[in-house]
Coordinates of C-alpha atoms in Angstrom, one line a residue:
Chain A
M263 CA -17.9 5.7 -11.2
G264 CA -16.9 2.1 -11.3
P265 CA -14.5 1.1 -8.6
F266 CA -14.4 4.5 -7.1
R267 CA -18.1 4.5 -6.3
F268 CA -17.5 3.6 -2.7
S269 CA -14.4 5.6 -2.1
Y270 CA -15.9 8.0 0.1
I271 CA -16.2 4.9 2.6
A272 CA -12.5 4.4 2.2
W273 CA -11.8 8.2 2.7
N274 CA -14.2 8.3 5.9
G275 CA -12.4 5.5 7.3
L276 CA -9.1 6.9 6.9
W277 CA -10.2 10.1 8.4
Q278 CA -11.9 8.2 11.3
A279 CA -8.7 6.4 12.2
R280 CA -6.4 9.5 11.7
L281 CA -3.8 8.4 14.0
R282 CA -3.3 5.0 12.6
S283 CA -3.7 6.3 8.9
C284 CA -0.7 8.7 9.9
L285 CA 1.2 6.3 11.3
T286 CA 0.9 3.9 8.3
I287 CA 1.7 6.8 5.8
A288 CA 4.8 7.8 7.9
G289 CA 5.9 4.2 7.9
V290 CA 5.7 4.1 4.0
T291 CA 7.5 7.5 3.8
V292 CA 10.4 6.2 5.7
I293 CA 10.7 3.3 3.7
V294 CA 10.5 4.9 0.4
A295 CA 12.7 7.8 1.7
V296 CA 15.3 5.0 2.6
F297 CA 14.9 3.2 -0.9
V298 CA 15.4 6.5 -2.5
T299 CA 18.5 7.5 -0.7
L300 CA 20.2 3.9 -0.8
S301 CA 19.2 3.7 -4.7
A302 CA 20.9 7.3 -5.2
I303 CA 24.1 6.1 -3.3
A304 CA 24.1 2.9 -5.2
T305 CA 23.6 4.9 -8.7
A306 CA 26.3 7.5 -7.6
V307 CA 28.7 4.6 -6.6
G308 CA 28.2 3.1 -9.9
S309 CA 28.4 6.6 -11.8
V310 CA 32.0 7.5 -10.2
V311 CA 33.3 4.1 -11.3
S312 CA 32.0 4.2 -14.8
T313 CA 32.9 7.8 -15.4
T314 CA 36.5 7.2 -14.7
P315 CA 37.9 7.7 -18.3
A316 CA 39.2 4.7 -20.1
S317 CA 40.3 4.5 -23.8
T318 CA 39.9 1.6 -26.0
R319 CA 43.3 2.5 -27.5
N320 CA 45.1 1.6 -24.1
L321 CA 46.2 -1.5 -22.6
V322 CA 46.9 -2.0 -19.1
L323 CA 49.1 -4.4 -17.6
I324 CA 48.8 -5.3 -13.8
D325 CA 50.7 -7.7 -11.7
K326 CA 49.9 -11.4 -12.3
G327 CA 46.9 -12.3 -10.4
A328 CA 46.0 -8.9 -9.1
T329 CA 42.6 -7.4 -9.3
D330 CA 43.2 -3.7 -9.8
Y331 CA 45.7 -1.0 -10.2
C332 CA 46.6 -0.7 -6.5
Q333 CA 47.9 -4.5 -6.0
G334 CA 51.1 -6.1 -6.9
Q335 CA 54.6 -5.1 -8.1
I336 CA 55.8 -5.3 -11.6
P337 CA 59.5 -5.1 -12.3
A338 CA 60.8 -2.1 -14.3
V339 CA 62.2 -4.8 -16.9
V340 CA 58.5 -5.1 -18.0
A341 CA 58.4 -1.6 -19.2
E342 CA 61.6 -1.9 -21.0
V343 CA 60.3 -4.9 -23.0
L344 CA 57.1 -3.1 -23.8
R345 CA 58.8 -0.1 -25.0
S346 CA 60.6 -2.3 -27.7
T347 CA 57.4 -4.0 -28.7
P348 CA 56.0 -3.1 -32.3
G349 CA 52.7 -1.2 -32.2
V350 CA 53.2 0.2 -28.8
A351 CA 53.4 4.1 -29.2
R352 CA 53.8 4.9 -25.4
V353 CA 54.6 3.1 -22.3
V354 CA 53.4 4.7 -18.9
P355 CA 54.5 3.0 -16.0
M356 CA 52.7 4.0 -12.6
L357 CA 52.2 3.4 -9.0
H358 CA 48.8 3.6 -7.8
T359 CA 47.7 2.9 -4.4
G360 CA 46.1 4.0 -1.1
L361 CA 48.0 5.9 1.6
R362 CA 46.3 6.8 4.9
W363 CA 46.3 10.4 5.7
K364 CA 44.5 11.9 8.8
G365 CA 42.2 8.8 9.1
Q366 CA 41.3 8.6 5.5
I367 CA 42.6 6.7 2.5
V368 CA 44.2 9.0 -0.3
I369 CA 44.8 7.3 -3.5
V370 CA 48.1 8.3 -4.7
R371 CA 49.1 8.0 -8.5
A372 CA 52.6 8.4 -9.6
V373 CA 53.9 8.6 -13.1
E374 CA 56.8 9.7 -15.0
L375 CA 56.9 13.4 -15.4
K376 CA 56.5 13.3 -19.2
D377 CA 53.7 11.1 -19.0
Y378 CA 51.2 12.5 -16.6
A379 CA 50.1 15.3 -18.8
A380 CA 48.8 12.5 -21.4
M381 CA 46.9 10.9 -18.9
A382 CA 43.3 10.6 -18.6
G383 CA 42.3 14.1 -19.9
M384 CA 43.1 16.0 -16.7
R385 CA 43.4 19.7 -16.7
I386 CA 45.2 22.0 -14.2
V387 CA 42.6 24.4 -12.8
Q388 CA 44.9 25.9 -10.1
G389 CA 48.7 26.4 -9.7
D390 CA 51.3 24.8 -12.0
P391 CA 51.7 21.4 -13.5
L392 CA 53.9 18.7 -11.7
R393 CA 57.6 19.5 -11.4
R394 CA 60.5 18.0 -10.0
G395 CA 61.2 17.9 -6.4
R396 CA 58.9 16.6 -4.0
S397 CA 55.7 18.1 -5.6
V398 CA 52.1 16.9 -5.9
L399 CA 49.0 17.5 -7.7
A400 CA 45.8 17.0 -6.0
G401 CA 42.2 16.3 -7.6
E402 CA 39.8 19.0 -7.4
V403 CA 37.4 17.1 -5.1
L404 CA 40.1 15.8 -2.7
A405 CA 41.5 19.3 -2.4
R406 CA 38.2 20.8 -1.6
M407 CA 37.4 17.9 0.9
N408 CA 40.6 18.8 2.7
G409 CA 40.4 22.6 2.3
W410 CA 44.0 22.3 0.5
Q411 CA 45.3 25.3 -1.2
V412 CA 48.1 25.5 -3.9
G413 CA 51.5 26.0 -2.2
D414 CA 50.4 24.0 0.9
T415 CA 52.8 21.5 2.5
L416 CA 51.3 18.0 2.9
E417 CA 52.9 15.5 5.2
L418 CA 52.4 12.1 3.6
A419 CA 54.0 8.8 4.7
G420 CA 56.5 11.1 6.7
Q421 CA 57.7 13.1 4.0
E422 CA 56.7 16.6 3.0
L423 CA 55.3 17.3 -0.3
K424 CA 54.3 20.6 -1.9
L425 CA 51.0 21.3 -3.4
A426 CA 51.9 22.6 -6.9
G427 CA 48.4 22.5 -8.5
I428 CA 45.0 21.4 -8.3
F429 CA 43.7 19.2 -11.4
R430 CA 40.2 18.6 -12.7
A431 CA 39.4 15.0 -14.1
S432 CA 36.5 12.9 -14.0
G433 CA 35.2 10.0 -11.9
L434 CA 37.7 8.6 -9.4
L435 CA 40.6 10.5 -10.8
N436 CA 39.3 13.8 -9.1
S437 CA 40.0 12.3 -5.7
E438 CA 43.5 11.2 -6.3
L439 CA 47.0 12.7 -5.6
W440 CA 49.3 12.6 -8.4
T441 CA 53.0 12.8 -7.9
R442 CA 55.9 12.0 -9.9
L443 CA 57.1 8.4 -10.3
E444 CA 60.4 8.7 -8.4
D445 CA 58.7 10.6 -5.7
G446 CA 56.0 8.1 -5.7
Q447 CA 58.6 5.0 -5.5
R448 CA 60.4 7.0 -2.7
L449 CA 57.0 7.7 -0.9
L450 CA 56.0 4.1 -0.9
S451 CA 59.6 2.4 -0.7
W452 CA 58.7 0.4 -3.6
G453 CA 62.0 0.7 -5.4
D454 CA 62.1 0.6 -9.0
S455 CA 58.8 -1.4 -9.6
Y456 CA 55.6 -0.5 -10.6
S457 CA 51.9 -1.4 -9.7
A458 CA 50.5 -1.1 -13.4
I459 CA 51.7 0.0 -16.8
L460 CA 49.7 1.7 -19.2
V461 CA 50.4 1.0 -22.9
Q462 CA 49.2 3.2 -25.9
A463 CA 48.7 1.5 -29.0
S464 CA 50.4 3.1 -32.2
P465 CA 47.8 5.0 -34.5
G466 CA 46.5 2.4 -36.7
A467 CA 47.5 -0.6 -34.7
D468 CA 44.9 -3.3 -33.9
V469 CA 44.6 -3.0 -30.0
E470 CA 43.0 -6.3 -29.7
A471 CA 46.0 -8.0 -31.8
L472 CA 48.3 -6.1 -29.8
R473 CA 46.7 -7.4 -26.5
D474 CA 46.9 -11.0 -27.6
R475 CA 50.3 -10.6 -28.8
L476 CA 51.5 -9.3 -25.3
A477 CA 49.4 -12.0 -23.6
A478 CA 51.1 -14.5 -25.8
S479 CA 54.6 -13.4 -24.7
P480 CA 56.0 -15.9 -22.2
F481 CA 58.0 -13.4 -20.2
L482 CA 54.9 -10.8 -20.0
A483 CA 52.5 -13.5 -19.4
R484 CA 54.5 -14.8 -16.3
E485 CA 54.6 -11.2 -15.0
T486 CA 51.6 -9.7 -15.8
D487 CA 48.0 -9.8 -16.8
V488 CA 46.9 -7.6 -19.9
G489 CA 43.6 -6.0 -21.0
I490 CA 42.1 -3.4 -22.8
E491 CA 41.7 -0.4 -20.5
P492 CA 37.7 -0.5 -20.5
E493 CA 37.7 -4.2 -19.9
V494 CA 40.2 -4.0 -16.9
Y495 CA 38.1 -1.3 -15.4
A496 CA 35.1 -3.4 -15.9
T497 CA 36.8 -6.3 -13.9
M498 CA 37.7 -3.9 -11.2
N499 CA 34.0 -2.5 -11.3
R500 CA 32.6 -6.0 -10.6
S501 CA 33.4 -5.7 -7.0
F502 CA 31.7 -2.2 -6.9
E503 CA 28.7 -3.6 -8.7
Q504 CA 28.5 -6.1 -5.8
V505 CA 28.4 -3.1 -3.5
T506 CA 25.6 -1.5 -5.8
R507 CA 23.6 -4.6 -5.9
V508 CA 23.7 -5.1 -2.3
M509 CA 22.6 -1.8 -1.7
N510 CA 20.0 -2.2 -4.1
G511 CA 18.9 -5.4 -2.7
I512 CA 18.5 -3.8 0.7
S513 CA 16.5 -1.0 -0.9
A514 CA 14.1 -3.5 -2.4
L515 CA 13.8 -5.3 0.8
A516 CA 13.0 -1.9 2.3
L517 CA 10.3 -1.7 -0.2
I518 CA 8.9 -5.2 0.5
G519 CA 8.5 -4.0 4.1
V520 CA 5.8 -1.6 2.6
A521 CA 3.9 -4.6 1.6
F522 CA 4.0 -6.2 5.0
G523 CA 3.1 -2.8 6.4
V524 CA 0.1 -2.5 4.1
Y525 CA -0.9 -5.9 4.6
N526 CA -0.9 -5.7 8.3
V527 CA -2.7 -2.2 8.4
V528 CA -5.6 -3.4 5.8
A529 CA -5.9 -6.7 7.8
M530 CA -6.0 -5.0 11.0
I531 CA -8.7 -2.6 9.5
V532 CA -10.9 -5.5 8.1
A533 CA -10.5 -7.4 11.3
E534 CA -11.8 -4.6 13.2
K535 CA -14.8 -4.0 10.6
T536 CA -15.7 -7.6 9.9
H537 CA -19.1 -6.6 11.3
E538 CA -19.0 -3.6 8.9
V539 CA -18.1 -5.9 6.1
A540 CA -21.1 -8.2 6.9
I541 CA -23.5 -5.2 7.0
L542 CA -22.2 -3.9 3.5
K543 CA -22.7 -7.3 2.0
A544 CA -26.1 -7.7 3.8
I545 CA -27.2 -4.5 1.9
G546 CA -26.3 -5.7 -1.4
L547 CA -22.4 -4.8 -2.0
S548 CA -20.5 -7.8 -3.7
A549 CA -17.4 -9.0 -2.3
G550 CA -15.5 -7.3 -4.9
Q551 CA -17.1 -4.0 -4.0
V552 CA -16.3 -4.5 -0.4
T553 CA -12.7 -5.5 -1.2
G554 CA -12.3 -2.5 -3.3
I555 CA -13.1 -0.1 -0.3
Y556 CA -10.4 -1.5 1.7
V557 CA -7.8 -1.9 -1.1
Q558 CA -8.3 1.8 -1.6
E559 CA -7.7 2.5 2.0
G560 CA -4.6 0.6 1.7
L561 CA -3.6 2.3 -1.5
V562 CA -4.4 5.8 -0.4
Q563 CA -2.0 5.2 2.6
A564 CA 0.6 3.7 0.3
G565 CA 0.4 6.3 -2.4
L566 CA 0.5 9.2 0.2
G567 CA 3.5 7.5 1.9
Y568 CA 5.2 7.2 -1.6
G569 CA 4.7 10.9 -2.3
L570 CA 5.9 12.1 0.9
G571 CA 8.8 9.5 0.7
L572 CA 10.0 10.9 -2.6
L573 CA 9.9 14.3 -1.1
G574 CA 11.6 13.0 2.1
G575 CA 14.4 11.1 -0.1
L576 CA 14.9 14.3 -2.0
A577 CA 15.3 16.2 1.3
I578 CA 17.8 13.6 2.6
L579 CA 19.9 13.7 -0.7
T580 CA 19.9 17.5 -0.9
Y581 CA 21.3 17.6 2.7
L582 CA 24.0 14.8 2.0
N583 CA 25.1 16.5 -1.1
A584 CA 25.4 20.0 0.9
A585 CA 27.3 18.3 3.8
S586 CA 29.4 16.0 1.2
A587 CA 28.3 13.6 3.8
V588 CA 28.7 10.4 1.6
S589 CA 31.7 9.5 -0.1
F590 CA 33.2 6.3 -2.0
M591 CA 36.8 5.7 -2.0
S592 CA 37.3 9.3 -0.8
V593 CA 35.3 10.5 -3.6
P594 CA 32.3 12.5 -2.1
L595 CA 29.3 11.3 -4.0
T596 CA 26.8 13.5 -5.8
L597 CA 23.3 11.9 -5.0
D598 CA 20.5 12.4 -7.5
L599 CA 16.9 11.1 -7.6
A600 CA 16.8 9.3 -10.8
S601 CA 13.4 9.3 -12.4
E602 CA 13.8 5.5 -12.9
T603 CA 14.3 5.3 -9.2
A604 CA 11.2 7.2 -8.5
L605 CA 9.4 5.2 -11.2
A606 CA 10.6 1.9 -9.7
A607 CA 9.6 3.1 -6.2
G608 CA 6.1 4.0 -7.4
L609 CA 5.5 0.7 -9.4
L610 CA 7.0 -1.4 -6.3
T611 CA 5.1 0.5 -3.9
A612 CA 1.8 0.5 -5.8
G613 CA 2.2 -3.1 -6.9
L614 CA 3.2 -4.6 -3.6
S615 CA 0.6 -2.5 -1.8
L616 CA -2.2 -3.7 -4.2
I617 CA -1.4 -7.1 -3.7
S618 CA -1.0 -7.0 0.1
A619 CA -4.3 -4.9 0.4
W620 CA -6.2 -7.0 -2.0
V621 CA -5.2 -10.3 0.0
A622 CA -6.3 -9.1 3.2
A623 CA -9.4 -7.3 2.2
R624 CA -10.3 -10.4 0.0
R625 CA -10.0 -12.5 2.9
A626 CA -12.3 -10.4 5.1
A627 CA -14.8 -10.0 2.3
A628 CA -15.2 -13.7 1.8
A629 CA -16.4 -14.1 5.3
P630 CA -19.8 -15.6 5.6
V631 CA -22.5 -12.6 6.3
A632 CA -24.8 -14.6 8.7
E633 CA -22.2 -16.0 10.8
T634 CA -20.4 -12.8 11.2
L635 CA -23.9 -11.0 12.1
R636 CA -24.7 -14.0 14.3
G637 CA -21.5 -13.5 16.4
V638 CA -22.6 -10.0 17.6
Chain B
M292 CA -53.8 -11.9 1.0
D293 CA -51.8 -10.7 -2.4
S294 CA -49.7 -13.2 -4.6
K295 CA -46.9 -15.1 -2.9
L296 CA -43.6 -13.3 -2.3
I297 CA -41.9 -15.8 -0.4
E298 CA -42.3 -19.5 -0.7
I299 CA -40.7 -21.6 1.9
R300 CA -40.8 -25.3 1.5
D301 CA -39.3 -27.9 4.2
L302 CA -36.6 -25.4 4.9
R303 CA -33.8 -27.0 7.0
K304 CA -30.6 -25.1 8.2
T305 CA -27.8 -26.8 10.0
Y306 CA -24.7 -25.2 11.1
T307 CA -21.9 -25.8 13.2
R308 CA -20.7 -23.9 16.4
G309 CA -17.3 -25.1 17.4
R310 CA -17.7 -29.0 17.7
E311 CA -21.4 -28.5 18.1
T312 CA -23.8 -29.1 15.4
V313 CA -27.0 -27.0 15.5
E314 CA -30.2 -27.7 13.8
A315 CA -31.5 -24.5 13.6
L316 CA -34.6 -24.9 11.1
R317 CA -36.1 -28.4 11.0
G318 CA -38.5 -28.4 8.0
V319 CA -40.2 -25.0 7.9
S320 CA -42.9 -24.5 5.3
L321 CA -44.4 -21.1 5.0
D322 CA -45.9 -18.8 2.4
I323 CA -45.9 -14.9 2.6
G324 CA -47.9 -12.7 0.2
Q325 CA -46.9 -9.2 -1.1
G326 CA -47.9 -6.6 1.5
E327 CA -48.2 -9.1 4.7
F328 CA -46.8 -7.8 7.9
V329 CA -45.6 -11.3 9.4
S330 CA -44.1 -11.2 12.9
V331 CA -42.1 -14.4 13.7
M332 CA -42.0 -15.1 17.5
G333 CA -40.5 -17.9 19.6
P334 CA -38.0 -18.5 22.4
S335 CA -34.3 -17.9 21.8
G336 CA -32.6 -20.1 19.8
C337 CA -35.7 -21.4 18.1
G338 CA -34.5 -20.5 14.6
K339 CA -36.2 -17.0 14.0
S340 CA -33.1 -15.1 12.9
T341 CA -31.7 -18.0 10.7
L342 CA -34.9 -18.0 9.1
L343 CA -34.8 -14.4 8.3
H344 CA -31.1 -14.8 7.0
V345 CA -31.9 -17.4 4.8
V346 CA -35.0 -15.5 3.4
G347 CA -32.7 -12.5 3.0
G348 CA -30.0 -14.3 1.0
I349 CA -27.3 -13.9 3.5
D350 CA -27.2 -17.6 4.4
R351 CA -28.1 -20.8 2.5
P352 CA -30.6 -23.4 3.4
T353 CA -29.1 -26.9 4.1
G354 CA -32.1 -28.4 2.8
G355 CA -35.7 -27.7 1.3
T356 CA -36.2 -24.7 -0.8
V357 CA -36.8 -20.9 -0.2
R358 CA -38.1 -18.7 -3.2
V359 CA -38.3 -15.1 -2.9
N360 CA -39.7 -13.0 -5.7
G361 CA -38.7 -16.0 -7.8
T362 CA -35.2 -16.3 -6.7
D363 CA -34.3 -19.6 -5.4
I364 CA -32.0 -18.8 -2.6
G365 CA -30.4 -22.4 -2.3
A366 CA -29.5 -22.5 -6.0
A367 CA -28.6 -18.9 -6.7
S368 CA -24.7 -18.3 -7.3
E369 CA -23.1 -15.7 -4.9
A370 CA -23.3 -13.1 -7.6
A371 CA -27.2 -13.7 -8.1
L372 CA -27.6 -13.7 -4.2
T373 CA -25.7 -10.2 -4.0
R374 CA -27.9 -9.0 -6.8
F375 CA -30.9 -10.2 -5.0
R376 CA -30.1 -8.7 -1.5
R377 CA -29.3 -5.4 -3.4
D378 CA -32.5 -5.4 -5.6
H379 CA -35.1 -7.0 -3.5
V380 CA -34.5 -6.9 0.4
G381 CA -34.1 -4.4 3.1
F382 CA -32.6 -5.4 6.4
V383 CA -33.2 -3.8 9.9
F384 CA -31.0 -5.3 12.6
Q385 CA -31.5 -5.3 16.4
F386 CA -28.2 -3.5 16.8
Y387 CA -29.0 -0.9 13.8
N388 CA -25.9 -2.0 12.0
L389 CA -25.2 1.7 10.5
L390 CA -21.6 2.5 9.5
S391 CA -20.1 4.5 12.2
I392 CA -17.9 6.5 9.9
L393 CA -20.8 7.6 7.6
S394 CA -23.5 10.1 8.4
A395 CA -27.1 9.2 8.5
L396 CA -27.7 10.3 5.0
Q397 CA -24.7 8.4 3.7
N398 CA -25.8 5.4 5.5
V399 CA -29.2 5.6 3.8
E400 CA -27.8 6.2 0.6
L401 CA -25.5 3.1 0.5
P402 CA -28.2 0.6 -1.2
L403 CA -28.5 3.3 -3.9
V404 CA -24.9 3.5 -4.6
A405 CA -24.8 -0.3 -4.9
L406 CA -27.6 0.1 -7.4
G407 CA -25.7 2.6 -9.2
Y408 CA -28.0 5.6 -9.0
P409 CA -26.4 8.9 -9.7
R410 CA -25.4 11.3 -6.9
L411 CA -28.3 13.7 -7.0
A412 CA -31.1 11.1 -7.4
R413 CA -29.7 9.0 -4.5
R414 CA -29.5 12.2 -2.4
K415 CA -32.9 13.0 -3.1
M416 CA -34.2 9.5 -2.4
A417 CA -32.2 9.4 1.0
D418 CA -33.5 12.6 1.9
A419 CA -37.1 11.4 1.3
A420 CA -36.5 8.3 3.1
L421 CA -35.0 10.0 6.1
D422 CA -38.0 12.5 6.2
L423 CA -40.3 9.5 6.1
V424 CA -38.9 8.3 9.3
G425 CA -38.9 11.7 10.7
L426 CA -35.1 12.2 10.5
A427 CA -34.6 14.8 7.9
D428 CA -33.2 17.2 10.5
R429 CA -30.4 14.6 11.6
A430 CA -29.2 13.7 7.9
S431 CA -25.6 14.8 8.7
H432 CA -25.2 13.3 12.2
R433 CA -23.2 10.3 12.6
P434 CA -24.5 7.3 14.3
A435 CA -22.8 7.9 17.6
E436 CA -24.8 11.4 17.7
L437 CA -28.2 9.8 17.5
S438 CA -30.1 8.0 19.9
G439 CA -30.8 4.2 19.5
G440 CA -34.4 4.9 18.3
Q441 CA -33.1 7.5 15.8
Q442 CA -30.5 4.8 14.7
Q443 CA -33.0 2.4 14.0
R444 CA -35.2 4.8 12.3
V445 CA -32.1 5.6 9.9
A446 CA -31.8 1.9 9.5
I447 CA -35.3 1.5 8.6
A448 CA -34.8 4.6 6.1
R449 CA -31.9 2.7 4.6
S450 CA -34.1 -0.8 4.3
L451 CA -36.7 1.0 2.4
V452 CA -34.8 3.5 0.2
S453 CA -34.3 1.1 -2.6
N454 CA -37.8 0.2 -2.7
P455 CA -37.3 -3.5 -1.9
K456 CA -39.8 -6.3 -2.2
V457 CA -39.4 -7.2 1.5
I458 CA -38.1 -5.7 4.6
L459 CA -36.6 -8.1 7.0
A460 CA -36.4 -6.9 10.7
D461 CA -34.5 -9.0 13.2
E462 CA -35.6 -7.7 16.7
P463 CA -36.0 -4.2 15.6
T464 CA -37.1 -2.9 18.9
G465 CA -35.0 -5.2 21.1
D466 CA -32.3 -2.7 21.9
L467 CA -34.7 0.4 22.3
D468 CA -36.5 1.8 25.1
S469 CA -40.2 1.5 25.1
A470 CA -40.9 5.2 23.4
S471 CA -38.3 4.6 20.7
A472 CA -39.6 1.1 20.2
R473 CA -43.2 2.5 19.8
A474 CA -42.0 5.0 17.2
V475 CA -40.1 2.3 15.2
V476 CA -43.2 0.0 15.2
D477 CA -45.3 2.8 14.1
I478 CA -43.0 3.6 11.4
M479 CA -43.0 0.0 10.1
R480 CA -46.8 -0.3 10.3
E481 CA -47.6 2.6 8.5
L482 CA -44.9 1.9 5.6
N483 CA -46.9 -1.4 5.5
G484 CA -50.3 0.0 5.5
D485 CA -49.7 3.2 3.6
L486 CA -47.1 2.0 1.1
G487 CA -47.8 -1.6 1.0
L488 CA -44.2 -2.7 2.0
T489 CA -44.1 -6.3 2.9
F490 CA -42.4 -6.9 6.3
V491 CA -41.1 -10.0 8.1
V492 CA -40.3 -9.0 11.7
V493 CA -38.6 -11.3 14.2
T494 CA -39.5 -10.2 17.6
H495 CA -40.0 -11.4 21.3
N496 CA -42.3 -8.8 22.1
P497 CA -46.1 -9.8 21.7
R498 CA -47.0 -6.3 21.4
V499 CA -44.8 -5.5 18.4
A500 CA -45.9 -8.9 17.1
A501 CA -49.6 -8.0 17.3
V502 CA -49.3 -5.0 14.9
G503 CA -48.7 -7.3 12.2
T504 CA -51.2 -9.0 9.8
R505 CA -49.8 -12.5 10.9
I506 CA -47.9 -14.3 13.6
V507 CA -45.8 -17.2 13.0
H508 CA -44.6 -19.0 16.1
L509 CA -41.4 -21.1 16.0
S510 CA -40.3 -23.6 18.4
D511 CA -37.2 -26.0 18.1
G512 CA -36.8 -24.9 14.2
Q513 CA -40.3 -25.7 13.4
V514 CA -43.4 -23.6 12.9
V515 CA -46.0 -24.6 15.7
Q516 CA -48.5 -21.8 15.1
D517 CA -49.5 -19.8 12.1
E518 CA -52.0 -17.0 13.5
S519 CA -53.6 -14.6 10.9
L520 CA -54.5 -11.4 12.5
G521 CA -56.5 -9.8 9.7
S522 CA -56.6 -9.8 5.9
G523 CA -54.1 -7.7 3.7
P524 CA -52.4 -4.6 4.8
R525 CA -53.8 -2.9 7.7
V526 CA -54.9 0.6 7.9
S527 CA -52.5 2.8 9.9
R528 CA -52.9 3.2 13.4
S529 CA -50.5 4.1 16.1
L530 CA -50.1 2.2 19.3
G531 CA -52.2 4.1 22.0
P532 CA -50.7 5.2 25.3
G533 CA -49.6 2.4 27.2
E534 CA -49.6 -0.1 24.5
M535 CA -45.9 -0.5 24.8
D536 CA -45.2 0.0 28.2
G537 CA -47.7 2.7 29.7
S538 CA -45.6 5.6 28.5
Q539 CA -46.8 8.5 26.1
A540 CA -47.3 7.3 22.7
S541 CA -46.8 9.1 19.3
E542 CA -49.9 9.5 17.1
G543 CA -49.9 9.2 13.3
A544 CA -46.3 9.7 13.1
I545 CA -45.7 8.2 9.5
V546 CA -48.9 9.9 8.3
T547 CA -47.6 13.3 9.5
A548 CA -44.4 12.4 7.8
L549 CA -45.9 11.7 4.5
Q550 CA -47.9 14.8 4.7
G551 CA -44.7 16.8 5.1
E552 CA -45.7 18.4 8.1
D553 CA -43.5 19.0 11.2
H554 CA -42.4 15.9 13.0
R555 CA -40.0 17.4 15.5
G556 CA -42.1 16.0 18.4
W557 CA -41.1 12.5 17.5
P558 CA -40.0 10.3 20.2
G559 CA -36.7 8.9 19.8

């Protein structure tokens, strides 16, 4: 029985003030649903970036001082130097940049024809491999988003390109448009420079030693920064992680709103019921028991709001997924409710509600009985 | 008179109201025995309610001592005072002070819940208490669905259900019409007479005070007269017609209730 001995008083109180109870529950519901949605978006953003394939056998060279593949221009001579470097099995120069297409940014990656099939574990799911002569491949997600079919002609940067095939890869690659290096350079008017160069280490070669060697080369060090592919991705991811952190922070702030809401409601309840509190104490309930009644009122509302908020959040995520309504760098995000998110929301809601309800109720329960009754 | 249940020695109580310091009790000394029905009278502001609050353990003395059934109210811890109120005292207030969200039965059950009685036992005891005050058929009604007199009878049922040592009533008829007041007074007197319950009743009404065994007059926080009306618990007798205000009176209400007979004809 213990702390729930007086639960029926809490339930009766909630039922008597049905409108207020419903509004409080609705408020918590909205906040939890917002938390769930923002957390799912943050998780999906992180997931898109982190699932983009990266090999620990690959090194990436980007223009000196650049923070990602899309920035800077590396002269073609760098690729020539790399090809003659011991321990290097393959050199894949590429262009990687964003182009505006009908109001959206499309990431274009251009590689030499002989190299693209070796990139990133891509698989052609419709049409043909990339071929010579103004052809492009589209990532499956990008094609689906834009309703592109194999054989369509796309006008990009004032040039017409034929969609030769559609490929499937993972992460951000799925929303890229791939073309031949020469077509890419023409498309972007970049001459014969590259935005990044991928270097595959020879089998048996020490990748870190190779990286150190390239980084120590005065010529390469002047032109480029070099890193092992996952490390370069991790550097790029830092900006995405900041986005994720901001969204998680907003989500957490939203949940702190639950605490204020519950505190205000419980404070309002006990302010209205100071006389009732005094009566309960006069007939022998301890301050702890009286506090427990109103804490339960707060927790029941928060608990119901949490449950409904989870359901509401799920409904929102389902809708957003169905409508492909949320995208990140042109990648539509698949939003899932992670069990960790549900647990975190539950613990935060319960913890913050408990503390705020307890503070409000305890204050009321500590009021002197005689003075309260005398005030009638 | 039976053994001393309440011993008050040089009781002083001062409290502040805004910037004003109010000396509510100024050296009250009083003994009240088990089974007495003591009426406390006096003008407004003379300290009657404060005396009741201190005796009931919902307020503490500023000076002097108050012992109720061995508990020193001034020295007891908060937890001890809570136990004291729960175990030994029943309160009846002028404005009933029932919880509006609970039914009559649930209101009466409250002290038993605090005492930890199992559900079935407390339901039976609450039913019996409601029956005792003639409201068994109103058990499921909320306070708003009851008249003032009925609410006060529910409050009396709540005060006695845990079998306290003393029932403290603060103007129990102050907010009632005469018929309801008469019924409430009848109940209190019969509980005193038939069950030997100790009552301390604060009232302005001399007719209500007169049904007790003793009247204590307070003025300016001091006892100015302590008048004994008889020795020991009095035999039940209902107020006659017109004794409250000249209207019809109820006869032998509690006796009827205790005998388990029909009490639908109670005023209220």
